[in-house]
């Protein structure tokens, strides 16, 4: 077999071989087509996506998505429900059967991906994981540049370019929950719901140390930006701004159209990041179910909103 040597050709070959082998796995799961499998895994990640959001997230043809959704609906795997704000659109959710199928598919694909490492010497695993993180970060930046979605960066002229003030971001995990709760408690921010939404929390690190963290609670195309905190000794270095930008980008990639938050003392900070104050009665019902709107955050807090779709 001819193995390419240039970096670009290596990335292409890796992606080609991996996608081909994962497709073979998904073909074995309950006879679903590849597009149907993509739809199932996306709906497992975010409930309540519209058909248009699926088209954008998957970069697939509208007609293919439409056919796949119709087939999944007629199989009783996906259900449609009216969109509260847009009468011409519907939201899609997995049914109980759909969730079982999507979780089975997700497990199959995760197991298959993990098995690749069985063919690599154990002592090389750490090195490869680090290289993959670098590659993912590069691909994310490349995708953002192509889609011109880096508009999440407000006041980019004040975003630090010097290496010493640039944070690296990573997903938080269940393991991080106790430390996150301590940091939030010290900052007098609510800890309710951290465990439940940990999959969408991010840690901003400098020299291997957590200096900033924050998270998202996803409610379909709406999301709550929460728990934004920077180590008190590290404030005013634009770490807070980098953290919010990182979470905005994640929200955009996840198909979020509207981002909301509640803040007691940092209204001016969020003003500078494109958020605007919003009357409580304009907050969508889905968000009002969140613990922050049900009382874990003071009722006197300012509610703020930022439209994401308008920025793309
Ligand atoms: C709010 C917070 C996250 C800001 O973090 P930070 O790293 O110090 O902020 P940055 O350095 O990125 O500041 C960005 C801008 O916001 C301004 N700013 C920062 N904190 C501010 C605050 N509390 N009030 C008003 N403006 C603020 C900065 O002066 C800076 O302005 P500039 O761009 O004109 O220079 C941090 O102060 C914090 O952790 N506070 C306690 C927790 C909290 O209140 N979180 C928000 C509720 S979810």
Coordinates of C-alpha atoms and ligand atoms in Angstrom, one line a residue:
X1 CA 0.0 0.0 0.0
X2 CA 1.3 3.5 -0.9
X3 CA 1.2 5.7 2.2
X4 CA 1.3 9.4 1.4
X5 CA 4.0 11.5 3.1
X6 CA 2.8 15.2 2.8
X7 CA 0.8 16.5 5.7
X8 CA -2.3 17.3 3.6
X9 CA -2.3 13.9 1.9
X10 CA -1.9 12.1 5.2
X11 CA -4.9 13.9 6.7
X12 CA -7.0 13.0 3.6
X13 CA -5.9 9.4 3.6
X14 CA -6.6 9.1 7.4
X15 CA -10.1 10.7 6.9
X16 CA -10.9 8.5 3.9
X17 CA -9.9 5.2 5.6
X18 CA -11.7 6.1 8.8
X19 CA -14.9 7.4 7.2
X20 CA -15.0 4.3 5.0
X21 CA -14.6 1.9 8.0
X22 CA -17.1 3.7 10.1
X23 CA -19.6 3.6 7.3
X24 CA -19.2 -0.1 7.1
X25 CA -20.1 -0.2 10.9
X26 CA -23.2 2.0 10.6
X27 CA -24.4 -0.1 7.7
X28 CA -24.6 -3.0 10.1
X29 CA -26.9 -1.2 12.5
X30 CA -30.6 -1.9 11.9
X31 CA -30.4 -1.4 8.2
X32 CA -30.3 2.4 8.4
X33 CA -28.8 4.3 5.5
X34 CA -25.7 6.5 6.1
X35 CA -27.6 9.7 6.0
X36 CA -30.2 8.3 8.5
X37 CA -27.3 7.3 10.8
X38 CA -26.0 10.9 10.6
X39 CA -29.4 12.2 11.5
X40 CA -29.8 9.8 14.4
X41 CA -26.4 10.8 15.9
X42 CA -27.1 14.5 15.5
X43 CA -30.5 14.2 17.2
X44 CA -28.9 12.3 20.0
X45 CA -26.5 15.2 20.5
X46 CA -29.1 18.0 20.2
X47 CA -32.8 17.4 20.7
X48 CA -35.2 19.6 18.7
X49 CA -33.1 20.4 15.7
X50 CA -35.0 21.6 12.6
X51 CA -34.5 20.0 9.2
X52 CA -32.6 23.1 8.1
X53 CA -30.3 22.9 11.1
X54 CA -29.5 19.3 10.1
X55 CA -28.7 20.4 6.6
X56 CA -26.2 23.0 7.9
X57 CA -24.7 20.8 10.6
X58 CA -24.1 17.8 8.2
X59 CA -23.3 19.8 5.1
X60 CA -25.5 17.4 3.2
X61 CA -28.0 17.9 0.4
X62 CA -31.4 19.2 1.6
X63 CA -33.3 16.5 -0.4
X64 CA -31.2 13.7 1.1
X65 CA -31.9 15.0 4.6
X66 CA -35.6 15.3 3.8
X67 CA -35.8 11.7 2.5
X68 CA -33.9 10.4 5.5
X69 CA -36.1 12.2 8.0
X70 CA -39.3 11.1 6.3
X71 CA -38.1 7.5 6.4
X72 CA -37.1 7.8 10.1
X73 CA -40.5 9.3 10.9
X74 CA -42.4 6.5 9.1
X75 CA -40.3 3.9 11.0
X76 CA -41.3 5.5 14.3
X77 CA -37.8 6.5 15.1
X78 CA -38.0 10.3 14.8
X79 CA -41.0 12.5 15.7
X80 CA -41.9 16.0 14.5
X81 CA -43.3 18.6 16.7
X82 CA -44.4 22.2 16.0
X83 CA -41.7 24.9 16.3
X84 CA -42.8 27.4 19.0
X85 CA -41.4 30.5 17.2
X86 CA -41.5 29.5 13.5
X87 CA -44.8 28.2 12.3
X88 CA -43.3 27.1 8.9
X89 CA -40.8 24.8 10.6
X90 CA -40.9 21.7 12.8
X91 CA -38.6 20.4 15.4
X92 CA -37.3 16.8 15.3
X93 CA -36.8 14.5 18.3
X94 CA -35.9 10.9 18.8
X95 CA -38.7 8.7 19.9
X96 CA -38.0 6.1 22.7
X97 CA -37.2 3.6 19.9
X98 CA -35.1 6.2 18.1
X99 CA -33.0 6.8 21.3
X100 CA -32.3 3.1 21.7
X101 CA -31.2 2.9 18.0
X102 CA -29.2 6.1 18.2
X103 CA -27.4 5.0 21.4
X104 CA -26.7 1.5 19.9
X105 CA -25.3 3.2 16.8
X106 CA -23.2 5.6 18.9
X107 CA -21.8 2.7 21.0
X108 CA -21.0 0.7 17.8
X109 CA -19.1 3.7 16.3
X110 CA -17.3 4.5 19.5
X111 CA -16.2 0.9 20.0
X112 CA -15.1 0.7 16.5
X113 CA -13.1 3.9 16.8
X114 CA -11.5 2.7 20.0
X115 CA -10.5 -0.6 18.4
X116 CA -8.2 1.3 16.0
X117 CA -5.9 1.9 19.0
X118 CA -5.6 -1.9 19.4
X119 CA -3.3 -1.8 16.4
X120 CA -1.0 0.8 17.9
X121 CA 1.6 0.2 20.5
X122 CA 0.3 1.3 24.0
X123 CA 3.3 3.6 24.6
X124 CA 2.3 5.6 21.5
X125 CA -1.3 6.2 22.6
X126 CA -0.6 9.4 24.5
X127 CA 1.4 10.9 21.7
X128 CA -1.3 10.1 19.2
X129 CA -4.1 11.5 21.3
X130 CA -2.2 14.8 21.7
X131 CA -1.6 14.9 17.9
X132 CA -5.3 14.2 17.3
X133 CA -6.3 17.1 19.6
X134 CA -4.0 19.5 17.6
X135 CA -5.6 18.2 14.4
X136 CA -9.1 18.7 15.7
X137 CA -8.3 22.2 16.8
X138 CA -6.8 23.0 13.4
X139 CA -9.8 21.5 11.5
X140 CA -12.2 23.5 13.7
X141 CA -10.4 26.7 12.9
X142 CA -10.3 25.9 9.2
X143 CA -14.0 25.1 9.2
X144 CA -14.8 28.4 11.0
X145 CA -12.7 30.4 8.5
X146 CA -14.5 28.7 5.6
X147 CA -17.9 29.4 7.0
X148 CA -16.9 32.8 8.2
X149 CA -18.4 32.1 11.6
X150 CA -15.5 33.6 13.5
X151 CA -17.8 36.7 13.9
X152 CA -18.3 35.4 17.4
X153 CA -15.1 37.3 18.1
X154 CA -16.1 40.8 19.1
X155 CA -13.5 43.5 19.4
X156 CA -10.9 41.2 18.0
X157 CA -8.3 44.0 18.1
X158 CA -8.2 43.5 21.9
X159 CA -8.1 39.7 21.7
X160 CA -4.5 38.8 22.8
X161 CA -2.3 37.4 20.1
X162 CA 0.7 37.0 22.5
X163 CA 1.1 33.3 23.3
X164 CA 1.4 34.0 27.0
X165 CA -2.2 35.3 27.1
X166 CA -3.8 32.7 24.9
X167 CA -5.8 29.9 26.6
X168 CA -6.2 26.4 25.3
X169 CA -9.7 25.0 25.7
X170 CA -10.9 21.5 26.3
X171 CA -14.1 19.7 27.1
X172 CA -14.8 19.1 30.8
X173 CA -15.7 15.6 31.9
X174 CA -17.5 14.1 34.9
X175 CA -14.1 13.8 36.6
X176 CA -13.9 17.7 36.7
X177 CA -17.3 18.2 38.4
X178 CA -16.0 18.5 42.0
X179 CA -13.3 21.0 41.0
X180 CA -15.8 23.0 38.9
X181 CA -18.3 23.1 41.8
X182 CA -15.7 24.4 44.2
X183 CA -14.6 27.2 41.7
X184 CA -18.3 28.2 41.1
X185 CA -19.1 28.2 44.8
X186 CA -16.1 30.5 45.5
X187 CA -17.4 32.9 42.8
X188 CA -20.9 32.7 44.3
X189 CA -22.3 31.2 41.0
X190 CA -24.9 28.4 41.0
X191 CA -23.7 24.8 40.9
X192 CA -27.1 23.2 40.3
X193 CA -27.1 21.5 36.9
X194 CA -23.4 21.3 36.4
X195 CA -23.3 17.5 36.5
X196 CA -26.3 17.3 34.1
X197 CA -24.8 19.6 31.5
X198 CA -21.1 18.7 32.0
X199 CA -20.9 17.5 28.4
X200 CA -21.1 21.2 27.3
X201 CA -18.7 22.7 29.8
X202 CA -15.3 23.9 28.7
X203 CA -12.1 24.4 30.6
X204 CA -9.7 27.2 29.7
X205 CA -6.1 26.3 30.6
X206 CA -2.9 28.1 30.9
X207 CA 0.4 26.3 31.6
X208 CA -1.8 23.2 32.3
X209 CA -3.8 25.0 35.0
X210 CA -7.5 25.8 34.8
X211 CA -7.9 29.6 34.8
X212 CA -11.3 29.9 33.3
X213 CA -14.4 27.8 32.8
X214 CA -18.0 28.0 31.6
X215 CA -20.7 26.0 30.0
X216 CA -23.8 25.8 27.9
X217 CA -27.2 24.3 28.6
X218 CA -28.7 23.3 25.3
X219 CA -32.4 23.6 24.7
X220 CA -32.7 22.8 20.9
X221 CA -31.9 26.0 19.0
X222 CA -31.7 28.0 22.2
X223 CA -29.0 27.7 24.8
X224 CA -28.1 29.2 28.2
X225 CA -24.6 30.4 28.7
X226 CA -23.7 29.8 32.3
X227 CA -21.0 29.5 34.9
X228 CA -18.6 31.9 33.2
X229 CA -15.8 32.4 35.6
X230 CA -12.1 33.4 35.5
X231 CA -9.7 32.7 38.4
X232 CA -9.7 36.0 40.5
X233 CA -5.9 36.3 40.2
X234 CA -6.1 36.0 36.4
X235 CA -8.8 38.6 35.5
X236 CA -8.5 41.4 33.0
X237 CA -6.2 39.4 30.7
X238 CA -9.0 38.8 28.2
X239 CA -9.4 35.2 29.4
X240 CA -13.1 35.8 30.0
X241 CA -13.5 37.1 26.5
X242 CA -11.7 34.1 25.0
X243 CA -13.9 31.7 27.1
X244 CA -17.1 33.3 25.9
X245 CA -15.9 33.3 22.3
X246 CA -15.0 29.6 22.6
X247 CA -18.5 28.8 24.0
X248 CA -20.1 30.9 21.2
X249 CA -18.3 28.9 18.6
X250 CA -19.3 25.6 20.2
X251 CA -22.9 26.9 20.3
X252 CA -22.8 27.8 16.6
X253 CA -21.4 24.5 15.7
X254 CA -24.1 22.8 17.7
X255 CA -26.9 24.6 15.8
X256 CA -27.8 27.1 18.5
X257 CA -29.6 30.2 17.1
X258 CA -30.1 32.2 20.3
X259 CA -27.9 32.4 23.4
X260 CA -29.2 33.6 26.7
X261 CA -27.7 34.3 30.1
X262 CA -28.4 35.7 33.5
X263 CA -25.9 37.8 35.3
X264 CA -25.8 39.7 38.6
X265 CA -22.6 41.6 38.3
X266 CA -21.1 41.2 34.9
X267 CA -23.6 43.0 32.6
X268 CA -20.9 45.4 31.2
X269 CA -18.6 42.5 30.5
X270 CA -21.3 40.8 28.4
X271 CA -22.3 44.1 26.8
X272 CA -18.8 44.2 25.3
X273 CA -19.4 40.7 23.8
X274 CA -22.5 41.6 21.8
X275 CA -25.2 40.5 24.4
X276 CA -28.2 42.8 25.0
X277 CA -30.5 43.0 27.9
X278 CA -33.8 41.3 27.4
X279 CA -37.2 41.5 29.2
X280 CA -37.9 38.3 31.2
X281 CA -41.2 37.7 29.3
X282 CA -39.2 37.5 26.0
X283 CA -37.3 34.5 27.3
X284 CA -38.5 31.3 25.5
X285 CA -40.4 28.7 27.5
X286 CA -37.7 26.1 27.0
X287 CA -35.1 28.3 28.8
X288 CA -37.5 29.0 31.7
X289 CA -37.3 25.3 32.5
X290 CA -33.6 25.6 33.3
X291 CA -32.6 25.7 37.0
X292 CA -31.2 29.2 36.6
X293 CA -34.6 30.5 35.6
X294 CA -36.4 28.4 38.2
X295 CA -34.5 30.0 41.1
X296 CA -30.9 29.0 41.4
X297 CA -29.9 32.5 40.0
X298 CA -31.5 35.5 41.7
X299 CA -34.6 36.9 40.1
X300 CA -33.0 40.3 40.2
X301 CA -30.3 39.2 37.8
X302 CA -30.1 40.8 34.3
X303 CA -31.3 38.6 31.5
X304 CA -29.2 39.0 28.3
X305 CA -29.5 37.6 24.7
X306 CA -27.4 37.3 21.6
X307 CA -28.7 36.1 18.3
X308 CA -26.2 33.6 16.8
X309 CA -27.7 33.1 13.4
X310 CA -27.6 36.9 12.7
X311 CA -23.8 36.7 13.1
X312 CA -23.1 34.0 10.5
Ligands
LIG1 C1 -16.8 38.4 34.4 C2 -15.5 37.7 34.3 C3 -15.7 36.3 33.7 C4 -14.6 38.5 33.3 O1 -13.4 37.8 33.1 P1 -12.0 38.6 32.7 O2 -11.1 37.6 32.2 O3 -11.6 39.4 33.8 O4 -12.6 39.5 31.5 P2 -11.8 40.0 30.3 O5 -10.3 40.4 30.7 O6 -11.9 39.1 29.1 O7 -12.5 41.3 30.0 C5 -13.1 41.7 28.8 C6 -13.7 43.1 28.9 O8 -14.7 43.1 29.9 C7 -14.4 44.1 31.0 N1 -14.9 43.4 32.2 C8 -14.4 42.3 32.8 N2 -15.1 42.0 33.9 C9 -16.0 43.0 34.0 C10 -17.1 43.2 34.9 N3 -17.3 42.4 36.0 N4 -17.8 44.3 34.7 C11 -17.6 45.1 33.7 N5 -16.7 44.9 32.8 C12 -15.9 43.9 32.9 C13 -12.9 44.2 30.9 O9 -12.6 45.5 31.4 C14 -12.6 44.1 29.4 O10 -12.9 45.3 28.8 P3 -12.0 45.8 27.5 O11 -12.2 44.7 26.4 O12 -12.7 47.1 27.2 O13 -10.7 45.9 28.0 C15 -14.8 37.6 35.7 O14 -14.7 38.9 36.2 C16 -15.4 36.7 36.7 O15 -15.0 35.5 36.7 N6 -16.3 37.2 37.5 C17 -17.0 36.4 38.5 C18 -18.0 35.5 38.0 C19 -19.1 36.2 37.2 O16 -19.7 37.2 37.6 N7 -19.5 35.6 36.0 C20 -20.5 36.1 35.1 C21 -21.8 35.4 35.4 S1 -22.2 34.0 34.5

